Amino acid sequence: MAYVTRAERAARQWGLERPDLKSEGMKLVGQIAEAALLIGTHHAPPRLAALGIKTGEFDVLATLRRAGAPFALTPTDLYGATMLSSGGMTARIDSLARQGLVERRAHPTDRRGTLVALTQKGLALIDDLMPAHADNKNRTVSALAPEEREALSRLLAKLIASVDPDSPHYIGGPERLSETGEEDKNA
């Protein structure tokens, strides 16, 4: 028997209760959200909890590392390269700085600006963690054949571009409804 996702089950229920609704979008978006939740919950980077590092902090360290030498970015660039809110970014930088894994430095060309940079300790830690992280992500998608992974990657990139307000392929946000439930033409 095939595995039935929670989103697929919900779409079937809507089909029975409200056959007038087109539920394919709800099913697909629900499955993406369910996959993200399960991956985030059960496939977090190995060893992080034992090291006292949260997933969002790992993301900051990895982003600084992949930026290349000198492994430093402005907070704005760091925020733009991760999937964290600006407030969440500040909290993560503060935590990582307390642990001695990053430091704030004066920006070399902007007297008002700062850079967030990996310390030697932070660089050593992220370099130590990355092989297990890459292996973990490869295991996470191992149920898919290589061509399925490539197809999924292309399709997700297309979907993300269509819902990203900064993308030239953005399709627009949710319809705005008035208090009566009618589409608000003034929104």
mmCIF file with all atom_site columns, C-alpha atoms in Angstrom:
data_model
loop_
_atom_site.group_PDB
_atom_site.id
_atom_site.type_symbol
_atom_site.label_atom_id
_atom_site.label_alt_id
_atom_site.label_comp_id
_atom_site.label_asym_id
_atom_site.label_entity_id
_atom_site.label_seq_id
_atom_site.pdbx_PDB_ins_code
_atom_site.Cartn_x
_atom_site.Cartn_y
_atom_site.Cartn_z
_atom_site.occupancy
_atom_site.B_iso_or_equiv
_atom_site.pdbx_formal_charge
_atom_site.auth_seq_id
_atom_site.auth_comp_id
_atom_site.auth_asym_id
_atom_site.auth_atom_id
_atom_site.pdbx_PDB_model_num
ATOM 1   C CA . MET A 1 1   ? 0.000   0.000  0.000   1.00 0.00 ? 1   MET A CA 1
ATOM 2   C CA . ALA A 1 2   ? 1.337   3.444  -0.932  1.00 0.00 ? 2   ALA A CA 1
ATOM 3   C CA . TYR A 1 3   ? 2.151   5.987  1.746   1.00 0.00 ? 3   TYR A CA 1
ATOM 4   C CA . VAL A 1 4   ? -0.537  8.663  2.046   1.00 0.00 ? 4   VAL A CA 1
ATOM 5   C CA . THR A 1 5   ? 0.648   12.065 3.236   1.00 0.00 ? 5   THR A CA 1
ATOM 6   C CA . ARG A 1 6   ? -1.370  14.176 5.641   1.00 0.00 ? 6   ARG A CA 1
ATOM 7   C CA . ALA A 1 7   ? -1.883  16.752 2.881   1.00 0.00 ? 7   ALA A CA 1
ATOM 8   C CA . GLU A 1 8   ? -3.122  14.084 0.475   1.00 0.00 ? 8   GLU A CA 1
ATOM 9   C CA . ARG A 1 9   ? -5.530  12.781 3.116   1.00 0.00 ? 9   ARG A CA 1
ATOM 10  C CA . ALA A 1 10  ? -6.813  16.332 3.729   1.00 0.00 ? 10  ALA A CA 1
ATOM 11  C CA . ALA A 1 11  ? -7.295  16.896 -0.020  1.00 0.00 ? 11  ALA A CA 1
ATOM 12  C CA . ARG A 1 12  ? -9.314  13.663 -0.254  1.00 0.00 ? 12  ARG A CA 1
ATOM 13  C CA . GLN A 1 13  ? -11.468 14.779 2.662   1.00 0.00 ? 13  GLN A CA 1
ATOM 14  C CA . TRP A 1 14  ? -12.088 18.155 1.001   1.00 0.00 ? 14  TRP A CA 1
ATOM 15  C CA . GLY A 1 15  ? -13.011 16.299 -2.170  1.00 0.00 ? 15  GLY A CA 1
ATOM 16  C CA . LEU A 1 16  ? -15.727 14.469 -0.265  1.00 0.00 ? 16  LEU A CA 1
ATOM 17  C CA . GLU A 1 17  ? -16.962 17.418 1.766   1.00 0.00 ? 17  GLU A CA 1
ATOM 18  C CA . ARG A 1 18  ? -16.562 20.167 -0.819  1.00 0.00 ? 18  ARG A CA 1
ATOM 19  C CA . PRO A 1 19  ? -16.223 18.653 -4.312  1.00 0.00 ? 19  PRO A CA 1
ATOM 20  C CA . ASP A 1 20  ? -16.594 22.177 -5.735  1.00 0.00 ? 20  ASP A CA 1
ATOM 21  C CA . LEU A 1 21  ? -13.132 23.116 -4.378  1.00 0.00 ? 21  LEU A CA 1
ATOM 22  C CA . LYS A 1 22  ? -10.027 22.540 -6.449  1.00 0.00 ? 22  LYS A CA 1
ATOM 23  C CA . SER A 1 23  ? -7.732  21.062 -3.812  1.00 0.00 ? 23  SER A CA 1
ATOM 24  C CA . GLU A 1 24  ? -4.677  20.137 -5.902  1.00 0.00 ? 24  GLU A CA 1
ATOM 25  C CA . GLY A 1 25  ? -2.811  23.294 -4.830  1.00 0.00 ? 25  GLY A CA 1
ATOM 26  C CA . MET A 1 26  ? -3.613  22.666 -1.171  1.00 0.00 ? 26  MET A CA 1
ATOM 27  C CA . LYS A 1 27  ? -2.332  19.101 -1.532  1.00 0.00 ? 27  LYS A CA 1
ATOM 28  C CA . LEU A 1 28  ? 0.944   20.085 -3.210  1.00 0.00 ? 28  LEU A CA 1
ATOM 29  C CA . VAL A 1 29  ? 1.705   23.016 -0.911  1.00 0.00 ? 29  VAL A CA 1
ATOM 30  C CA . GLY A 1 30  ? 0.749   20.860 2.071   1.00 0.00 ? 30  GLY A CA 1
ATOM 31  C CA . GLN A 1 31  ? 3.094   18.092 0.941   1.00 0.00 ? 31  GLN A CA 1
ATOM 32  C CA . ILE A 1 32  ? 5.951   20.575 0.524   1.00 0.00 ? 32  ILE A CA 1
ATOM 33  C CA . ALA A 1 33  ? 5.284   21.942 4.018   1.00 0.00 ? 33  ALA A CA 1
ATOM 34  C CA . GLU A 1 34  ? 5.019   18.417 5.451   1.00 0.00 ? 34  GLU A CA 1
ATOM 35  C CA . ALA A 1 35  ? 8.304   17.372 3.831   1.00 0.00 ? 35  ALA A CA 1
ATOM 36  C CA . ALA A 1 36  ? 10.023  20.518 5.143   1.00 0.00 ? 36  ALA A CA 1
ATOM 37  C CA . LEU A 1 37  ? 8.682   19.918 8.659   1.00 0.00 ? 37  LEU A CA 1
ATOM 38  C CA . LEU A 1 38  ? 9.735   16.257 8.707   1.00 0.00 ? 38  LEU A CA 1
ATOM 39  C CA . ILE A 1 39  ? 13.164  16.976 7.254   1.00 0.00 ? 39  ILE A CA 1
ATOM 40  C CA . GLY A 1 40  ? 13.714  19.854 9.682   1.00 0.00 ? 40  GLY A CA 1
ATOM 41  C CA . THR A 1 41  ? 12.561  17.784 12.643  1.00 0.00 ? 41  THR A CA 1
ATOM 42  C CA . HIS A 1 42  ? 14.069  14.383 11.913  1.00 0.00 ? 42  HIS A CA 1
ATOM 43  C CA . HIS A 1 43  ? 16.985  15.128 9.607   1.00 0.00 ? 43  HIS A CA 1
ATOM 44  C CA . ALA A 1 44  ? 18.681  18.078 11.288  1.00 0.00 ? 44  ALA A CA 1
ATOM 45  C CA . PRO A 1 45  ? 22.440  18.349 10.858  1.00 0.00 ? 45  PRO A CA 1
ATOM 46  C CA . PRO A 1 46  ? 24.089  15.631 12.955  1.00 0.00 ? 46  PRO A CA 1
ATOM 47  C CA . ARG A 1 47  ? 25.710  16.476 16.283  1.00 0.00 ? 47  ARG A CA 1
ATOM 48  C CA . LEU A 1 48  ? 24.268  19.974 16.555  1.00 0.00 ? 48  LEU A CA 1
ATOM 49  C CA . ALA A 1 49  ? 22.225  19.353 19.693  1.00 0.00 ? 49  ALA A CA 1
ATOM 50  C CA . ALA A 1 50  ? 25.208  17.759 21.425  1.00 0.00 ? 50  ALA A CA 1
ATOM 51  C CA . LEU A 1 51  ? 27.247  20.869 20.574  1.00 0.00 ? 51  LEU A CA 1
ATOM 52  C CA . GLY A 1 52  ? 24.526  23.248 21.748  1.00 0.00 ? 52  GLY A CA 1
ATOM 53  C CA . ILE A 1 53  ? 24.070  24.736 18.276  1.00 0.00 ? 53  ILE A CA 1
ATOM 54  C CA . LYS A 1 54  ? 20.627  25.360 16.845  1.00 0.00 ? 54  LYS A CA 1
ATOM 55  C CA . THR A 1 55  ? 19.817  24.702 13.179  1.00 0.00 ? 55  THR A CA 1
ATOM 56  C CA . GLY A 1 56  ? 19.511  28.433 12.441  1.00 0.00 ? 56  GLY A CA 1
ATOM 57  C CA . GLU A 1 57  ? 22.941  29.049 13.956  1.00 0.00 ? 57  GLU A CA 1
ATOM 58  C CA . PHE A 1 58  ? 24.375  26.250 11.824  1.00 0.00 ? 58  PHE A CA 1
ATOM 59  C CA . ASP A 1 59  ? 22.868  27.977 8.787   1.00 0.00 ? 59  ASP A CA 1
ATOM 60  C CA . VAL A 1 60  ? 24.678  31.217 9.695   1.00 0.00 ? 60  VAL A CA 1
ATOM 61  C CA . LEU A 1 61  ? 28.010  29.406 10.105  1.00 0.00 ? 61  LEU A CA 1
ATOM 62  C CA . ALA A 1 62  ? 27.538  27.536 6.814   1.00 0.00 ? 62  ALA A CA 1
ATOM 63  C CA . THR A 1 63  ? 26.589  30.733 4.969   1.00 0.00 ? 63  THR A CA 1
ATOM 64  C CA . LEU A 1 64  ? 29.703  32.523 6.204   1.00 0.00 ? 64  LEU A CA 1
ATOM 65  C CA . ARG A 1 65  ? 31.885  29.534 5.283   1.00 0.00 ? 65  ARG A CA 1
ATOM 66  C CA . ARG A 1 66  ? 30.547  29.193 1.753   1.00 0.00 ? 66  ARG A CA 1
ATOM 67  C CA . ALA A 1 67  ? 31.036  32.944 1.204   1.00 0.00 ? 67  ALA A CA 1
ATOM 68  C CA . GLY A 1 68  ? 34.761  32.210 0.969   1.00 0.00 ? 68  GLY A CA 1
ATOM 69  C CA . ALA A 1 69  ? 37.701  33.992 2.560   1.00 0.00 ? 69  ALA A CA 1
ATOM 70  C CA . PRO A 1 70  ? 37.634  36.160 4.598   1.00 0.00 ? 70  PRO A CA 1
ATOM 71  C CA . PHE A 1 71  ? 34.403  34.345 5.663   1.00 0.00 ? 71  PHE A CA 1
ATOM 72  C CA . ALA A 1 72  ? 32.617  37.590 6.477   1.00 0.00 ? 72  ALA A CA 1
ATOM 73  C CA . LEU A 1 73  ? 29.365  39.226 5.349   1.00 0.00 ? 73  LEU A CA 1
ATOM 74  C CA . THR A 1 74  ? 27.330  42.243 6.347   1.00 0.00 ? 74  THR A CA 1
ATOM 75  C CA . PRO A 1 75  ? 24.324  41.387 8.506   1.00 0.00 ? 75  PRO A CA 1
ATOM 76  C CA . THR A 1 76  ? 22.091  42.404 5.571   1.00 0.00 ? 76  THR A CA 1
ATOM 77  C CA . ASP A 1 77  ? 23.907  40.073 3.163   1.00 0.00 ? 77  ASP A CA 1
ATOM 78  C CA . LEU A 1 78  ? 23.833  37.293 5.746   1.00 0.00 ? 78  LEU A CA 1
ATOM 79  C CA . TYR A 1 79  ? 20.092  37.815 6.281   1.00 0.00 ? 79  TYR A CA 1
ATOM 80  C CA . GLY A 1 80  ? 19.514  37.758 2.511   1.00 0.00 ? 80  GLY A CA 1
ATOM 81  C CA . ALA A 1 81  ? 21.420  34.495 2.066   1.00 0.00 ? 81  ALA A CA 1
ATOM 82  C CA . THR A 1 82  ? 19.611  32.589 4.820   1.00 0.00 ? 82  THR A CA 1
ATOM 83  C CA . MET A 1 83  ? 15.994  31.812 5.558   1.00 0.00 ? 83  MET A CA 1
ATOM 84  C CA . LEU A 1 84  ? 15.850  33.783 8.797   1.00 0.00 ? 84  LEU A CA 1
ATOM 85  C CA . SER A 1 85  ? 14.061  36.980 9.812   1.00 0.00 ? 85  SER A CA 1
ATOM 86  C CA . SER A 1 86  ? 16.216  40.021 10.581  1.00 0.00 ? 86  SER A CA 1
ATOM 87  C CA . GLY A 1 87  ? 15.331  39.750 14.284  1.00 0.00 ? 87  GLY A CA 1
ATOM 88  C CA . GLY A 1 88  ? 16.126  36.061 14.237  1.00 0.00 ? 88  GLY A CA 1
ATOM 89  C CA . MET A 1 89  ? 19.447  36.829 12.559  1.00 0.00 ? 89  MET A CA 1
ATOM 90  C CA . THR A 1 90  ? 20.461  39.273 15.306  1.00 0.00 ? 90  THR A CA 1
ATOM 91  C CA . ALA A 1 91  ? 19.666  36.694 17.992  1.00 0.00 ? 91  ALA A CA 1
ATOM 92  C CA . ARG A 1 92  ? 21.679  34.018 16.188  1.00 0.00 ? 92  ARG A CA 1
ATOM 93  C CA . ILE A 1 93  ? 24.670  36.295 15.649  1.00 0.00 ? 93  ILE A CA 1
ATOM 94  C CA . ASP A 1 94  ? 24.588  37.253 19.344  1.00 0.00 ? 94  ASP A CA 1
ATOM 95  C CA . SER A 1 95  ? 24.466  33.586 20.391  1.00 0.00 ? 95  SER A CA 1
ATOM 96  C CA . LEU A 1 96  ? 27.265  32.579 18.023  1.00 0.00 ? 96  LEU A CA 1
ATOM 97  C CA . ALA A 1 97  ? 29.395  35.531 19.206  1.00 0.00 ? 97  ALA A CA 1
ATOM 98  C CA . ARG A 1 98  ? 28.903  34.461 22.850  1.00 0.00 ? 98  ARG A CA 1
ATOM 99  C CA . GLN A 1 99  ? 30.129  30.993 21.861  1.00 0.00 ? 99  GLN A CA 1
ATOM 100 C CA . GLY A 1 100 ? 33.207  32.497 20.195  1.00 0.00 ? 100 GLY A CA 1
ATOM 101 C CA . LEU A 1 101 ? 32.202  31.197 16.736  1.00 0.00 ? 101 LEU A CA 1
ATOM 102 C CA . VAL A 1 102 ? 31.677  34.577 15.021  1.00 0.00 ? 102 VAL A CA 1
ATOM 103 C CA . GLU A 1 103 ? 32.752  38.133 15.679  1.00 0.00 ? 103 GLU A CA 1
ATOM 104 C CA . ARG A 1 104 ? 31.555  41.538 14.586  1.00 0.00 ? 104 ARG A CA 1
ATOM 105 C CA . ARG A 1 105 ? 34.152  43.617 12.761  1.00 0.00 ? 105 ARG A CA 1
ATOM 106 C CA . ALA A 1 106 ? 34.185  47.150 11.414  1.00 0.00 ? 106 ALA A CA 1
ATOM 107 C CA . HIS A 1 107 ? 33.351  47.257 7.705   1.00 0.00 ? 107 HIS A CA 1
ATOM 108 C CA . PRO A 1 108 ? 36.544  48.152 5.792   1.00 0.00 ? 108 PRO A CA 1
ATOM 109 C CA . THR A 1 109 ? 34.863  50.587 3.377   1.00 0.00 ? 109 THR A CA 1
ATOM 110 C CA . ASP A 1 110 ? 31.734  51.724 5.226   1.00 0.00 ? 110 ASP A CA 1
ATOM 111 C CA . ARG A 1 111 ? 32.457  53.445 8.553   1.00 0.00 ? 111 ARG A CA 1
ATOM 112 C CA . ARG A 1 112 ? 28.857  52.950 9.655   1.00 0.00 ? 112 ARG A CA 1
ATOM 113 C CA . GLY A 1 113 ? 28.745  49.273 8.711   1.00 0.00 ? 113 GLY A CA 1
ATOM 114 C CA . THR A 1 114 ? 29.798  46.042 10.357  1.00 0.00 ? 114 THR A CA 1
ATOM 115 C CA . LEU A 1 115 ? 30.735  42.610 9.140   1.00 0.00 ? 115 LEU A CA 1
ATOM 116 C CA . VAL A 1 116 ? 29.981  39.302 10.795  1.00 0.00 ? 116 VAL A CA 1
ATOM 117 C CA . ALA A 1 117 ? 32.955  36.961 10.422  1.00 0.00 ? 117 ALA A CA 1
ATOM 118 C CA . LEU A 1 118 ? 33.815  33.419 11.379  1.00 0.00 ? 118 LEU A CA 1
ATOM 119 C CA . THR A 1 119 ? 36.447  33.122 14.077  1.00 0.00 ? 119 THR A CA 1
ATOM 120 C CA . GLN A 1 120 ? 39.099  30.427 13.756  1.00 0.00 ? 120 GLN A CA 1
ATOM 121 C CA . LYS A 1 121 ? 37.018  28.350 16.178  1.00 0.00 ? 121 LYS A CA 1
ATOM 122 C CA . GLY A 1 122 ? 33.898  28.869 14.031  1.00 0.00 ? 122 GLY A CA 1
ATOM 123 C CA . LEU A 1 123 ? 35.753  27.998 10.827  1.00 0.00 ? 123 LEU A CA 1
ATOM 124 C CA . ALA A 1 124 ? 37.177  24.813 12.346  1.00 0.00 ? 124 ALA A CA 1
ATOM 125 C CA . LEU A 1 125 ? 33.737  23.792 13.654  1.00 0.00 ? 125 LEU A CA 1
ATOM 126 C CA . ILE A 1 126 ? 31.848  24.309 10.406  1.00 0.00 ? 126 ILE A CA 1
ATOM 127 C CA . ASP A 1 127 ? 34.563  22.559 8.399   1.00 0.00 ? 127 ASP A CA 1
ATOM 128 C CA . ASP A 1 128 ? 34.321  19.632 10.810  1.00 0.00 ? 128 ASP A CA 1
ATOM 129 C CA . LEU A 1 129 ? 30.503  19.479 10.592  1.00 0.00 ? 129 LEU A CA 1
ATOM 130 C CA . MET A 1 130 ? 30.038  19.866 6.818   1.00 0.00 ? 130 MET A CA 1
ATOM 131 C CA . PRO A 1 131 ? 30.966  16.335 5.628   1.00 0.00 ? 131 PRO A CA 1
ATOM 132 C CA . ALA A 1 132 ? 28.399  14.735 7.966   1.00 0.00 ? 132 ALA A CA 1
ATOM 133 C CA . HIS A 1 133 ? 25.855  17.425 7.012   1.00 0.00 ? 133 HIS A CA 1
ATOM 134 C CA . ALA A 1 134 ? 26.309  16.729 3.284   1.00 0.00 ? 134 ALA A CA 1
ATOM 135 C CA . ASP A 1 135 ? 26.063  12.963 3.877   1.00 0.00 ? 135 ASP A CA 1
ATOM 136 C CA . ASN A 1 136 ? 22.904  13.503 5.941   1.00 0.00 ? 136 ASN A CA 1
ATOM 137 C CA . LYS A 1 137 ? 21.225  15.564 3.193   1.00 0.00 ? 137 LYS A CA 1
ATOM 138 C CA . ASN A 1 138 ? 22.179  12.964 0.571   1.00 0.00 ? 138 ASN A CA 1
ATOM 139 C CA . ARG A 1 139 ? 20.656  10.228 2.759   1.00 0.00 ? 139 ARG A CA 1
ATOM 140 C CA . THR A 1 140 ? 17.529  12.356 3.177   1.00 0.00 ? 140 THR A CA 1
ATOM 141 C CA . VAL A 1 141 ? 16.882  12.374 -0.596  1.00 0.00 ? 141 VAL A CA 1
ATOM 142 C CA . SER A 1 142 ? 18.206  8.867  -1.293  1.00 0.00 ? 142 SER A CA 1
ATOM 143 C CA . ALA A 1 143 ? 14.694  7.477  -1.871  1.00 0.00 ? 143 ALA A CA 1
ATOM 144 C CA . LEU A 1 144 ? 14.663  9.462  -5.126  1.00 0.00 ? 144 LEU A CA 1
ATOM 145 C CA . ALA A 1 145 ? 16.613  8.352  -8.191  1.00 0.00 ? 145 ALA A CA 1
ATOM 146 C CA . PRO A 1 146 ? 19.170  10.891 -9.487  1.00 0.00 ? 146 PRO A CA 1
ATOM 147 C CA . GLU A 1 147 ? 16.879  11.955 -12.341 1.00 0.00 ? 147 GLU A CA 1
ATOM 148 C CA . GLU A 1 148 ? 13.975  12.368 -9.886  1.00 0.00 ? 148 GLU A CA 1
ATOM 149 C CA . ARG A 1 149 ? 16.143  14.568 -7.654  1.00 0.00 ? 149 ARG A CA 1
ATOM 150 C CA . GLU A 1 150 ? 17.074  16.746 -10.636 1.00 0.00 ? 150 GLU A CA 1
ATOM 151 C CA . ALA A 1 151 ? 13.434  16.998 -11.766 1.00 0.00 ? 151 ALA A CA 1
ATOM 152 C CA . LEU A 1 152 ? 12.289  17.863 -8.237  1.00 0.00 ? 152 LEU A CA 1
ATOM 153 C CA . SER A 1 153 ? 15.023  20.484 -7.950  1.00 0.00 ? 153 SER A CA 1
ATOM 154 C CA . ARG A 1 154 ? 13.962  22.133 -11.233 1.00 0.00 ? 154 ARG A CA 1
ATOM 155 C CA . LEU A 1 155 ? 10.273  22.070 -10.283 1.00 0.00 ? 155 LEU A CA 1
ATOM 156 C CA . LEU A 1 156 ? 10.875  23.479 -6.808  1.00 0.00 ? 156 LEU A CA 1
ATOM 157 C CA . ALA A 1 157 ? 13.078  26.253 -8.244  1.00 0.00 ? 157 ALA A CA 1
ATOM 158 C CA . LYS A 1 158 ? 10.279  27.146 -10.656 1.00 0.00 ? 158 LYS A CA 1
ATOM 159 C CA . LEU A 1 159 ? 7.715   27.157 -7.838  1.00 0.00 ? 159 LEU A CA 1
ATOM 160 C CA . ILE A 1 160 ? 9.935   29.196 -5.519  1.00 0.00 ? 160 ILE A CA 1
ATOM 161 C CA . ALA A 1 161 ? 10.570  31.771 -8.261  1.00 0.00 ? 161 ALA A CA 1
ATOM 162 C CA . SER A 1 162 ? 6.825   32.108 -8.784  1.00 0.00 ? 162 SER A CA 1
ATOM 163 C CA . VAL A 1 163 ? 6.121   32.873 -5.116  1.00 0.00 ? 163 VAL A CA 1
ATOM 164 C CA . ASP A 1 164 ? 9.214   34.968 -4.311  1.00 0.00 ? 164 ASP A CA 1
ATOM 165 C CA . PRO A 1 165 ? 8.258   38.669 -4.437  1.00 0.00 ? 165 PRO A CA 1
ATOM 166 C CA . ASP A 1 166 ? 11.852  39.514 -5.424  1.00 0.00 ? 166 ASP A CA 1
ATOM 167 C CA . SER A 1 167 ? 11.745  37.213 -8.453  1.00 0.00 ? 167 SER A CA 1
ATOM 168 C CA . PRO A 1 168 ? 10.902  38.454 -11.952 1.00 0.00 ? 168 PRO A CA 1
ATOM 169 C CA . HIS A 1 169 ? 8.673   35.356 -12.209 1.00 0.00 ? 169 HIS A CA 1
ATOM 170 C CA . TYR A 1 170 ? 6.544   36.335 -9.183  1.00 0.00 ? 170 TYR A CA 1
ATOM 171 C CA . ILE A 1 171 ? 2.857   35.562 -9.756  1.00 0.00 ? 171 ILE A CA 1
ATOM 172 C CA . GLY A 1 172 ? 1.537   37.784 -6.982  1.00 0.00 ? 172 GLY A CA 1
ATOM 173 C CA . GLY A 1 173 ? 0.410   37.207 -3.446  1.00 0.00 ? 173 GLY A CA 1
ATOM 174 C CA . PRO A 1 174 ? -2.865  35.949 -2.062  1.00 0.00 ? 174 PRO A CA 1
ATOM 175 C CA . GLU A 1 175 ? -5.983  37.756 -3.162  1.00 0.00 ? 175 GLU A CA 1
ATOM 176 C CA . ARG A 1 176 ? -7.078  40.384 -0.709  1.00 0.00 ? 176 ARG A CA 1
ATOM 177 C CA . LEU A 1 177 ? -10.637 40.014 0.482   1.00 0.00 ? 177 LEU A CA 1
ATOM 178 C CA . SER A 1 178 ? -12.808 42.690 1.978   1.00 0.00 ? 178 SER A CA 1
ATOM 179 C CA . GLU A 1 179 ? -14.553 42.120 5.279   1.00 0.00 ? 179 GLU A CA 1
ATOM 180 C CA . THR A 1 180 ? -17.535 40.702 3.337   1.00 0.00 ? 180 THR A CA 1
ATOM 181 C CA . GLY A 1 181 ? -15.334 38.054 1.702   1.00 0.00 ? 181 GLY A CA 1
ATOM 182 C CA . GLU A 1 182 ? -15.411 39.751 -1.711  1.00 0.00 ? 182 GLU A CA 1
ATOM 183 C CA . GLU A 1 183 ? -12.208 40.540 -3.589  1.00 0.00 ? 183 GLU A CA 1
ATOM 184 C CA . ASP A 1 184 ? -11.016 43.983 -2.549  1.00 0.00 ? 184 ASP A CA 1
ATOM 185 C CA . LYS A 1 185 ? -10.421 45.974 -5.751  1.00 0.00 ? 185 LYS A CA 1
ATOM 186 C CA . ASN A 1 186 ? -8.693  48.756 -3.802  1.00 0.00 ? 186 ASN A CA 1
ATOM 187 C CA . ALA A 1 187 ? -6.006  46.524 -2.258  1.00 0.00 ? 187 ALA A CA 1
#
